[in-house]
Coordinates of C-alpha atoms in Angstrom, one line a residue:
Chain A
X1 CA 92.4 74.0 68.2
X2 CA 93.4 72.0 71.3
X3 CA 93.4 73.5 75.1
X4 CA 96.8 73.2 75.1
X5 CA 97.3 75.1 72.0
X6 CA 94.5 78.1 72.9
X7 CA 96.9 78.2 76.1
X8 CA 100.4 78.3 74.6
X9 CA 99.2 80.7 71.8
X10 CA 97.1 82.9 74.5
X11 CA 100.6 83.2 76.4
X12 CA 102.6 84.4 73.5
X13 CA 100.6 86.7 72.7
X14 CA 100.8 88.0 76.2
X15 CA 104.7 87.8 75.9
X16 CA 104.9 89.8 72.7
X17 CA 103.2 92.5 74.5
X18 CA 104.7 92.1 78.2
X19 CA 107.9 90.3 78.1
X20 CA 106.6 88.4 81.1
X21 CA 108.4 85.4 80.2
X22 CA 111.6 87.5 81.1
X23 CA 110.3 87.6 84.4
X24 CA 109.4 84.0 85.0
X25 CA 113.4 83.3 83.0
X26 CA 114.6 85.0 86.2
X27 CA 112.7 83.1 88.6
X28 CA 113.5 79.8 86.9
X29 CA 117.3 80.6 87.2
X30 CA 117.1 82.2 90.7
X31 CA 118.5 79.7 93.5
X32 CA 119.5 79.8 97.2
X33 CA 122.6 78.8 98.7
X34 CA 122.5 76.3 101.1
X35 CA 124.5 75.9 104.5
X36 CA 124.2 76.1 107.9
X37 CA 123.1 79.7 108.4
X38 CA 120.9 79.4 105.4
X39 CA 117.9 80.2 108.2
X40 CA 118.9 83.9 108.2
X41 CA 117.5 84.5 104.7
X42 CA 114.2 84.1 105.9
X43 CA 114.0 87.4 107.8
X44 CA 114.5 89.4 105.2
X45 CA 111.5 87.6 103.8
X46 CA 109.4 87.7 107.2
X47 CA 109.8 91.3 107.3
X48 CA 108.8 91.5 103.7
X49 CA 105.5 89.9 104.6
X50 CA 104.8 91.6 107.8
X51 CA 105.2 95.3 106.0
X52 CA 102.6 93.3 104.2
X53 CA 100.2 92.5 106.8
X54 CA 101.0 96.6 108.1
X55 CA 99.8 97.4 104.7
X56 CA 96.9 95.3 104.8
X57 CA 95.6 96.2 108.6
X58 CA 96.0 100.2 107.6
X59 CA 94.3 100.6 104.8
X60 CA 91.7 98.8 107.1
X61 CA 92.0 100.6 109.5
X62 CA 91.7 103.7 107.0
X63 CA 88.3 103.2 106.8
X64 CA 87.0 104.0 110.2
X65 CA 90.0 106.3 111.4
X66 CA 89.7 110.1 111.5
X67 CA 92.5 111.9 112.2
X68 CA 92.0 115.0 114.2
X69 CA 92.0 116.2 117.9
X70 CA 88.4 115.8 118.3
X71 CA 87.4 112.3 116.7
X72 CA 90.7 110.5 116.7
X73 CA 90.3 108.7 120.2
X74 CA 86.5 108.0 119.8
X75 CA 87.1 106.9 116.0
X76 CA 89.9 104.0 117.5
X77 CA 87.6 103.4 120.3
X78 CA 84.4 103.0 117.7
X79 CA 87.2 101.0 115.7
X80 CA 88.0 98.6 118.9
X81 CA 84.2 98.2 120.2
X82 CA 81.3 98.7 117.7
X83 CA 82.8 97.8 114.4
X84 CA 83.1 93.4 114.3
X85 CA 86.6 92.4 114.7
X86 CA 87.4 95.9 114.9
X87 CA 89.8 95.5 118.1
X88 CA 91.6 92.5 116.2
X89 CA 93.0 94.0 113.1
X90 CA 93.8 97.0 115.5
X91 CA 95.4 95.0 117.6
X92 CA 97.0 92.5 114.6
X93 CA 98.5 96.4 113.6
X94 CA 99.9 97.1 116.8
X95 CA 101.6 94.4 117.5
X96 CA 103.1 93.1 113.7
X97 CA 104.4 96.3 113.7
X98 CA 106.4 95.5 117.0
X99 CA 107.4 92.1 115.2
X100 CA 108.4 93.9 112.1
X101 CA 110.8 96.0 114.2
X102 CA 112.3 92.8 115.5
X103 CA 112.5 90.9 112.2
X104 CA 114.2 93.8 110.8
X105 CA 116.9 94.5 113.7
X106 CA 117.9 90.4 114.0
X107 CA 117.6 90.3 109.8
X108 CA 120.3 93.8 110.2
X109 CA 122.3 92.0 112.7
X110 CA 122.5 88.6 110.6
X111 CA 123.3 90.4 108.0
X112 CA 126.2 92.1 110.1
X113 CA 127.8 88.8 111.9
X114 CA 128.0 87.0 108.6
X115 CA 129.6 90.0 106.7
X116 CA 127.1 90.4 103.9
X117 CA 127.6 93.6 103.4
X118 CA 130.7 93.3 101.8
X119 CA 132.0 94.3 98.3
X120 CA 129.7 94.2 96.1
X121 CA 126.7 94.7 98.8
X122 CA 127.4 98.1 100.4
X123 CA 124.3 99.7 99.1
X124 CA 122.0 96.6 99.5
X125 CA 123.4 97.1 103.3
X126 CA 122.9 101.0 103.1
X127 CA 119.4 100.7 101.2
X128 CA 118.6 98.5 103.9
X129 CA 119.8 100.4 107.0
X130 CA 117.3 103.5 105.9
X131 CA 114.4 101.3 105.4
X132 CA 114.9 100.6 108.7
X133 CA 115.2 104.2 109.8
X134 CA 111.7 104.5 107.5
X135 CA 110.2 101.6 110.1
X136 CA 111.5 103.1 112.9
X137 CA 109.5 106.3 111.6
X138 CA 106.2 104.7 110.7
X139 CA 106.8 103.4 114.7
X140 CA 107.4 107.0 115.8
X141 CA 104.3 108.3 114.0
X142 CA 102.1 106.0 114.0
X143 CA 102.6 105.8 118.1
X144 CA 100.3 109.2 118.2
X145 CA 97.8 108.4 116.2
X146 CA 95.3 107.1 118.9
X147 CA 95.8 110.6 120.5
X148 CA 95.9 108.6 124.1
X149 CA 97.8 109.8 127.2
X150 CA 100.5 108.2 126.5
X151 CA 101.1 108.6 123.0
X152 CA 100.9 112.5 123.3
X153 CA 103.5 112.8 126.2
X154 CA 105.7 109.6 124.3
X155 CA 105.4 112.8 121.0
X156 CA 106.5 115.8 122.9
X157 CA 109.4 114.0 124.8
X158 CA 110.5 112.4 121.6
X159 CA 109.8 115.9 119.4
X160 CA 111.5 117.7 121.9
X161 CA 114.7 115.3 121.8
X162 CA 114.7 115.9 118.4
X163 CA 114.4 119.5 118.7
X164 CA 118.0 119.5 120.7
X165 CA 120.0 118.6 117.8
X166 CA 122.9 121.2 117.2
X167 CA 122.2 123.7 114.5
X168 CA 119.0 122.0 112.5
X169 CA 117.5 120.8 116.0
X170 CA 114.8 123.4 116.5
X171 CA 113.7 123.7 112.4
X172 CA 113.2 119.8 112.6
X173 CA 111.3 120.2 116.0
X174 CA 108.7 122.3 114.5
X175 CA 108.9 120.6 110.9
X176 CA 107.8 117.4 113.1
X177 CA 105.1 119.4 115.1
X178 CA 103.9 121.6 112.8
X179 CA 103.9 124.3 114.9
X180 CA 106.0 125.3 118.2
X181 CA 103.6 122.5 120.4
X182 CA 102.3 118.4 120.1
X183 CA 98.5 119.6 119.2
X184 CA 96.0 119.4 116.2
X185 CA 98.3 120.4 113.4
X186 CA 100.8 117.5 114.8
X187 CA 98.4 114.9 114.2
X188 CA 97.4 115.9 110.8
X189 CA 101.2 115.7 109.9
X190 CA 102.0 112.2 111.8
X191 CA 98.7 111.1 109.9
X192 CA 100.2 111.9 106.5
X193 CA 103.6 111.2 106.9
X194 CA 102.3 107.5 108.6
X195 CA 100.0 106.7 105.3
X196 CA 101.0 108.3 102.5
X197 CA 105.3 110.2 102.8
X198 CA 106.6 107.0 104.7
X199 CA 104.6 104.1 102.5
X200 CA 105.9 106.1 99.2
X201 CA 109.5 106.4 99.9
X202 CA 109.0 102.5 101.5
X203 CA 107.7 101.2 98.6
X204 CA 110.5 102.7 96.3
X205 CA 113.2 101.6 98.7
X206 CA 112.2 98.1 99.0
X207 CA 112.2 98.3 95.3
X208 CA 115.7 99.1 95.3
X209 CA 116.6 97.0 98.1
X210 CA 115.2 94.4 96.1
X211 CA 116.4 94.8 92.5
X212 CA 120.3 94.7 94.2
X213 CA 119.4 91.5 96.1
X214 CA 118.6 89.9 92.9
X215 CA 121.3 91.9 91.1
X216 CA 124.4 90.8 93.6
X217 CA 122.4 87.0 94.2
X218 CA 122.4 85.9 97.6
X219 CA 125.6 86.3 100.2
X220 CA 127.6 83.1 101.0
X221 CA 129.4 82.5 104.1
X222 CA 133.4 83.2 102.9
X223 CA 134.4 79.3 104.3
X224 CA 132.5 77.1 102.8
X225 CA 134.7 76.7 99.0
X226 CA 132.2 77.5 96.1
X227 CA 132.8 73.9 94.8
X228 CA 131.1 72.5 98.0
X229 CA 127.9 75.1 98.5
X230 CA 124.9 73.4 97.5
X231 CA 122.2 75.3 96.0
X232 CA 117.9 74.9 95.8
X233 CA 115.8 76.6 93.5
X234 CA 114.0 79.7 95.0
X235 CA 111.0 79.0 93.0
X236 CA 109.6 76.8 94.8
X237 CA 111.4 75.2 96.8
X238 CA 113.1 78.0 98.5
X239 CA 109.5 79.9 98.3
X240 CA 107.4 77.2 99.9
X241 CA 109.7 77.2 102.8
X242 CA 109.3 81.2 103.0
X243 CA 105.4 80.7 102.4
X244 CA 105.6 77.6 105.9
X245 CA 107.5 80.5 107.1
X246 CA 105.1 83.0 106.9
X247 CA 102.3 81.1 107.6
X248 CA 103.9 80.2 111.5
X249 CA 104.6 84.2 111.6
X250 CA 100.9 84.7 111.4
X251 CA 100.0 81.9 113.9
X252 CA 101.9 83.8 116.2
X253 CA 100.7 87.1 114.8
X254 CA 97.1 85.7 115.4
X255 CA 97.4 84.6 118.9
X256 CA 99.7 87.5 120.5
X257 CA 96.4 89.8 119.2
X258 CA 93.8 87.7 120.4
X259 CA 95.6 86.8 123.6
X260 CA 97.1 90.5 124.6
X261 CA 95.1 92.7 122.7
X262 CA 96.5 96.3 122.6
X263 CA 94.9 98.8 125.1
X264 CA 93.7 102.1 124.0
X265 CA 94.8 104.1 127.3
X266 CA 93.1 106.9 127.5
X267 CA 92.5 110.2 125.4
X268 CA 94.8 112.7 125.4
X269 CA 94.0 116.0 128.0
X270 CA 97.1 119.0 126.5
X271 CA 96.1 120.4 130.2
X272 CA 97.1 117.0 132.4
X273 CA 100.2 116.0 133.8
X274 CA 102.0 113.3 132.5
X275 CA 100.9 110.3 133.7
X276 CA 103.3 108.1 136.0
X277 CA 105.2 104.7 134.2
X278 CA 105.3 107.0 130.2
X279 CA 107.6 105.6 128.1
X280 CA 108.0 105.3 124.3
X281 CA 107.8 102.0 122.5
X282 CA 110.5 99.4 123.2
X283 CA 112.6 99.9 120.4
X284 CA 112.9 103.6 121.6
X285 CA 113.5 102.5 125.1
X286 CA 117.2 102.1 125.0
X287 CA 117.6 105.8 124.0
X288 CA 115.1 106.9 126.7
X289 CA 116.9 105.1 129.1
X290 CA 120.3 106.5 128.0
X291 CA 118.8 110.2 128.3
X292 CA 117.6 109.6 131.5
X293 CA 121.0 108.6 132.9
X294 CA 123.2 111.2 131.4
X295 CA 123.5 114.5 134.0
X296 CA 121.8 118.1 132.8
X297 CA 125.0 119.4 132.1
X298 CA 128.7 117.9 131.7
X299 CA 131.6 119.8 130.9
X300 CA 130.0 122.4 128.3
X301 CA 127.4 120.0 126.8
X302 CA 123.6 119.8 127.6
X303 CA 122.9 116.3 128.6
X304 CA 121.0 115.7 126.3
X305 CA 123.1 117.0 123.0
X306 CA 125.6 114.6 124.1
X307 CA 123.4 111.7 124.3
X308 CA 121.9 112.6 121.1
X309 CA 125.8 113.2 119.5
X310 CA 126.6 109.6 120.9
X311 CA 123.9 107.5 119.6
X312 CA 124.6 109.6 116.3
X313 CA 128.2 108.5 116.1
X314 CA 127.0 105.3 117.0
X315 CA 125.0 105.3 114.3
X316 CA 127.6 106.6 111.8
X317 CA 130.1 104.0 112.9
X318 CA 127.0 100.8 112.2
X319 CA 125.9 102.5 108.9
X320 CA 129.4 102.8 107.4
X321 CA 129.9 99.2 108.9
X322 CA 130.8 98.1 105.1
X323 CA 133.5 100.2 104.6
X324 CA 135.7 100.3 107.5
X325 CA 135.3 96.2 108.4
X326 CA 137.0 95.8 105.2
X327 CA 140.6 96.0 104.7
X328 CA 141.9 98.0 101.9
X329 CA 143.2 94.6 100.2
X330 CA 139.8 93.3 100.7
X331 CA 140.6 91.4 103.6
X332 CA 137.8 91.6 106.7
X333 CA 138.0 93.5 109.8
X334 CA 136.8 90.1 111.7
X335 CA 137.1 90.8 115.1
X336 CA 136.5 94.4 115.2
X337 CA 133.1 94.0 113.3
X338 CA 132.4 91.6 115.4
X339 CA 133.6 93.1 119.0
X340 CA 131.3 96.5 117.6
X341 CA 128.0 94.2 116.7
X342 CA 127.9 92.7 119.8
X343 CA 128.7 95.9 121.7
X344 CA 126.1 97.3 119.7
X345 CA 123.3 94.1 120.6
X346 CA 124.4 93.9 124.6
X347 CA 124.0 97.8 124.7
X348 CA 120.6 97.5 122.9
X349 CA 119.5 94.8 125.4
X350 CA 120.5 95.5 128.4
X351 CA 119.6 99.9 128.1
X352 CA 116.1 98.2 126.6
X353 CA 115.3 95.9 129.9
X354 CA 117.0 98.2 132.2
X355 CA 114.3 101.2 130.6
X356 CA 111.6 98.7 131.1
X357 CA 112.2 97.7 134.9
X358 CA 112.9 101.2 135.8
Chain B
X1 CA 102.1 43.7 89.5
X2 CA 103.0 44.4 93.0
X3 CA 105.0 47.8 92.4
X4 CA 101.9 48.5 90.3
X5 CA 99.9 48.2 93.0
X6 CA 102.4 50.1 95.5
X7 CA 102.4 53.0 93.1
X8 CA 98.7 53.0 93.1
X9 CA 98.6 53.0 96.7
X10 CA 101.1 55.7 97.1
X11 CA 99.2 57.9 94.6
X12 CA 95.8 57.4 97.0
X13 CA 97.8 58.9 99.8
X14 CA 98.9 61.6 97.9
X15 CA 96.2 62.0 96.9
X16 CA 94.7 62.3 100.4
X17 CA 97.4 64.4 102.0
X18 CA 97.0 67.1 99.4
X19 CA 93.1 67.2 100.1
X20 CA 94.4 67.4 103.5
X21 CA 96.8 70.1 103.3
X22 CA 94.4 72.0 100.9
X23 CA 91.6 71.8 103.0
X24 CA 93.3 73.1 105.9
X25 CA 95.0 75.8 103.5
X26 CA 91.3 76.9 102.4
X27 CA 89.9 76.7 106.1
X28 CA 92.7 78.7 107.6
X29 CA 92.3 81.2 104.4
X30 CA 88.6 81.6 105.1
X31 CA 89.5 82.3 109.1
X32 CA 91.8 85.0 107.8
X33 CA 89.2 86.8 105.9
X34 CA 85.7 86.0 107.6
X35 CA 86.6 88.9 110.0
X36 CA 87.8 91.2 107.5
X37 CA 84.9 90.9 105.5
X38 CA 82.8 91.3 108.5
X39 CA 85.1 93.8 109.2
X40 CA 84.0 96.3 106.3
X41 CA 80.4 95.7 106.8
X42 CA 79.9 99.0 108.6
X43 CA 77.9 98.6 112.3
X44 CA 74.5 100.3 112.7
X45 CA 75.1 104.2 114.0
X46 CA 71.8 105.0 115.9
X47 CA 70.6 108.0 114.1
X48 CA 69.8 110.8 116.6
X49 CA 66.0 110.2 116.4
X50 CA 64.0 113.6 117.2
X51 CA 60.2 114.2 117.5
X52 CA 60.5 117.7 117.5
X53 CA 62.7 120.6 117.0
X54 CA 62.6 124.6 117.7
X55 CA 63.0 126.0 114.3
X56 CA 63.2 129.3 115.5
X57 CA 61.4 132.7 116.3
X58 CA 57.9 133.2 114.6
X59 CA 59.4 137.0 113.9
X60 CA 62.7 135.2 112.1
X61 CA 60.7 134.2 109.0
X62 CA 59.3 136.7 106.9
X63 CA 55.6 135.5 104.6
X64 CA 56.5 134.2 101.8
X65 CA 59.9 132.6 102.5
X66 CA 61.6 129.7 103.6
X67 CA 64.4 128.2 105.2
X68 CA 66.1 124.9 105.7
X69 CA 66.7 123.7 109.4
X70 CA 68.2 120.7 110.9
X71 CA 65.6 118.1 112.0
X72 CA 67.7 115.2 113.4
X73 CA 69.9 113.9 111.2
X74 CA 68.6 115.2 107.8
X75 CA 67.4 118.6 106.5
X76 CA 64.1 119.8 106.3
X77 CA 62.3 122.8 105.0
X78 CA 59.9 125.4 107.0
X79 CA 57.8 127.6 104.8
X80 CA 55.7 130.6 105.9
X81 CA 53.1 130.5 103.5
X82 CA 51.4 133.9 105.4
X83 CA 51.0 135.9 107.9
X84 CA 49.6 132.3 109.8
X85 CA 50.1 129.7 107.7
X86 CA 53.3 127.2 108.4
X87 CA 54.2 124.6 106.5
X88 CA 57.4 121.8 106.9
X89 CA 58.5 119.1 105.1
X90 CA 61.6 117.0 104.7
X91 CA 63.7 118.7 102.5
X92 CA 64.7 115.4 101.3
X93 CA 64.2 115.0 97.3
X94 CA 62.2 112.0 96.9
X95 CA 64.2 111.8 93.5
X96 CA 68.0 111.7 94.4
X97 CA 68.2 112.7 97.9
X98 CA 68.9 116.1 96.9
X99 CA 67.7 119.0 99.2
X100 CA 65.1 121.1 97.9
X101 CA 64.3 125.4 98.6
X102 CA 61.3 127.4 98.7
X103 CA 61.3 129.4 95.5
X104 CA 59.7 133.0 96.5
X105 CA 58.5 133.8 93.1
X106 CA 56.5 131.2 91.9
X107 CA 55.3 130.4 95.4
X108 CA 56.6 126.1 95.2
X109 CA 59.5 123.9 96.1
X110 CA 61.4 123.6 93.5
X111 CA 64.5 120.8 93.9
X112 CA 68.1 122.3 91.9
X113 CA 69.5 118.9 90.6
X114 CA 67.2 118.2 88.2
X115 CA 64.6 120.4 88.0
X116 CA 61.6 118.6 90.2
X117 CA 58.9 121.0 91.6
X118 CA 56.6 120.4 94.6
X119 CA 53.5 122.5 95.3
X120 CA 52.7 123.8 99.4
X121 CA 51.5 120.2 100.4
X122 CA 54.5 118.6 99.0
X123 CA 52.9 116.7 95.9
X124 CA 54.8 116.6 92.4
X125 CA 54.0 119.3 90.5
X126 CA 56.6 118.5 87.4
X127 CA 59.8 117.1 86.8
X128 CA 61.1 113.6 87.8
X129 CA 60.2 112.9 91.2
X130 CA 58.6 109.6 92.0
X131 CA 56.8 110.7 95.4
X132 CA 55.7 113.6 97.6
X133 CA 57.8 115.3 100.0
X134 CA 57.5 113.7 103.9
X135 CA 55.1 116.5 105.5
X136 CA 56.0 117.7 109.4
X137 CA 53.9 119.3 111.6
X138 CA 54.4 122.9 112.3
X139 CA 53.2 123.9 116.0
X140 CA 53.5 127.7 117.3
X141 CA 53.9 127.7 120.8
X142 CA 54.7 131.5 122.5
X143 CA 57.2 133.0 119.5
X144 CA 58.7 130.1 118.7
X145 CA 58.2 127.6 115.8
X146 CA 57.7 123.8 116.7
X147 CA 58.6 121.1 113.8
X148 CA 57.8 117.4 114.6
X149 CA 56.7 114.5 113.0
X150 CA 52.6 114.0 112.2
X151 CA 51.0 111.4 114.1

């Protein structure tokens, strides 16, 4: 028997049993429409691969980490000066997970200004929109696990906003801290719900996520007639240009953490005041900043209630983008979507940078 | 015979850039994982080194009995033989790393996992144990009990 037969048998064999030539069937028929804003797929893709890299770093990072009041400072410190390289894959952690934030809002926002969420992509939209609340999360706990300064105080502010939502508010507040204060039984929480509750429901989300985007195929811009769109193969031609992709992402990657590695700060005292300059990380900073403007008291609201009911019907109004920017006879909502997404964006940037300066 | 040659020539480079591009794939691979791997190599904890330790009050230990104490990092074992007889050893199993007691009744160290005995200077009496037990040195100085190592 020749090579080439051993191989072609070896492979059906494997088929019988697998049905992996489905898979391979799909790939081989898969293709990517190409036009002018055919660079917005790949952020879907870059935040693919940076979840990836998050992955990769923590269960790293895993191996020296101990999570509790007494050894979690002095395990990342060990982490970031006795074990080799230690402070780089801390610091590749820190900050992919601040690009991974940014891939996912400008992937959310591409998404938005080119209307991909429409008929039949609502849940692709909606599957998407929680996996970015599950980031946001991993952000949000993952910020106290150092147990520094800053990271305690950035946990009871945030804990506490939560805790002033109407009705569930104060349940959720000590859901969150496991108990009525930010202390020991916190960090053992953030600790599981950052490596094992977040990662599960991640994993079966992006699943999902996934699936629809190869169930729907990719969105096409509604201008271009179909009899004009040209197409490439995703595999791999499409995939190369993801893998080039991927490969700058982690020059970049590479050189923010060896040029600005991330600080430590230092540990956290329960019995000092909050240091001067604390805020939370920059995707939160808009919301801080918002909070911080808004009186102690107008009309019958707490401040702060009204803050938290506005971002919420902010919210409400950008999650249920696909079924309001859609006319009843199918017909877009152009300019309102539009006019709301870059309300949405010049609110985000300018309450960011104003949060930062001040 | 000259497009033969032209395709032979174009082949070489090919040829060349994918060495190329392959080469620098490999290299910047093996950049990506050299620290990881070094990474996982777990760095050298000093281990709290101690010459000696206070293993307690001379009144604390009854003849015939033992107890395990902490010497440094790792376990050891103080026997009164008598009324004025100390022993100590490491109460490290020279088998399996297993920690060993003093067995009252039949006056030996005897190690739980798998059966090994020691007799009162720490040499194999039966079972599997390739090598004697570490012996310490047992000081008493005023009421207290003084373990260190034997110079």
């Amino acid at each position: 028997m020749s090579i080439t037969e051993i191989k072609s048998k070896t492979l059906d064999w494997l088929d019988e049993r697998t049905g992996w030539r489905m898979a391979t069937d799909l790939l081989d028929h898969k293709v990517v429409p190409q036009h002018a804003g055919t660079a917005w797929y790949y952020f879907g893709g870059i935040t693919l691969f940076l979840i990836g890299v998050q992955l990769f770093t923590g269960v790293l990072l895993l191996l020296y980490y101990r999570p509790t009041v007494a050894e979690a400072f002095d395990s990342v410190r060990f982490i970031m000066t006795r074990v080799e390289f230690g402070w780089l894959i801390r610091s590749i952690h820190s900050w992919s997970a601040n690009l991974l934030i940014l891939s996912a809002f400008i992937h959310m926002f591409s998404v938005a200004f080119t209307r991909s969420y429409q008929r039949p992509r609502e849940l692709t939209w909606l599957s998407g929109i929680v996996l970015l609340g599950l980031m946001l999360g991993f952000g949000f706990s993952g910020y106290l696990l150092p147990w520094n300064m800053i990271s305690y105080f950035a946990t009871k502010v945030g804990t506490d906003v939560a805790g002033t939502m109407p009705v569930a508010g104060p349940t959720l507040a000590r859901f969150l801290r496991g108990g009525e204060d930010v202390g020991a039984a916190t960090l053992t929480r953030f600790f599981d719900f950052h490596v094992m509750i977040l990662p599960l429901l991640t994993f079966a989300l992006i699943g999902v996520h996934l699936l629809l985007v190869q169930k729907n195929g990719m969105h096409t811009p509604s201008g271009i007639p179909p009899s004009k769109l040209a197409h490439m193969k995703f595999f791999p031609n499409f995939f190369l240009r993801e893998l080039m992709v991927w490969y700058g992402v982690l020059a970049v990657l590479g050189t923010l953490a060896a040029m600005f590695p991330w600080e430590l700060g230092e540990k956290a005292d329960p019995f000092a005041s909050a240091p001067a300059g604390i805020r939370p990380e920059w995707y939160f900073l808009a919301q801080f900043y918002t909070l911080k403007l808004i009186p102690s008291h107008v009309w019958i609201f707490e401040g702060e209630l009204l803050g938290l009911l506005g971002f919420g019907a902010l919210a409400a109004v950008w999650v249920l983008l696909p079924f309001w920017g859609t006319r009843a006879n199918g017909e877009p909502r152009t300019r309102l979507t539009a006019g709301v997404g870059i309300f949405l964006i010049c609110y985000l940037i300018t309450f960011t940078y104003l949060g930062y300066v001040k | 015979m000259q497009s033969t040659h032209s395709s032979n020539a174009n082949e070489d480079r090919r040829t060349v850039v994918s060495w190329l591009l392959g080469g620098g794939v490999a290299a910047s691979l093996a950049s990506f994982f050299y620290p990881v791997a070094r990474f996982l190599n777990p760095p050298q904890v000093a281990e709290a080194s101690v010459n000696e330790v206070v293993a307690g009050k001379v009144q604390d230990l009854k003849p015939n009995s033992g107890k395990i104490i902490k010497f440094g990092n790792k376990p050891a074992l103080l026997v009164r033989v008598n009324d004025t007889d100390w022993k100590a050893f490491s109460a490290v199993c020279t088998h399996l790393n297993c920690t060993v007691q003093y067995q009252e009744a039949r006056r030996e160290i005897w190690c739980a996992c798998h059966n090994g005995t020691y007799d009162l200077d720490g040499r194999v009496t039966s079972g599997p144990p390739p090598k004697p037990l570490e012996e310490l040195a047992v000081k008493i100085r005023g009421d207290e009990v003084v373990i260190s190592h034997r110079v």
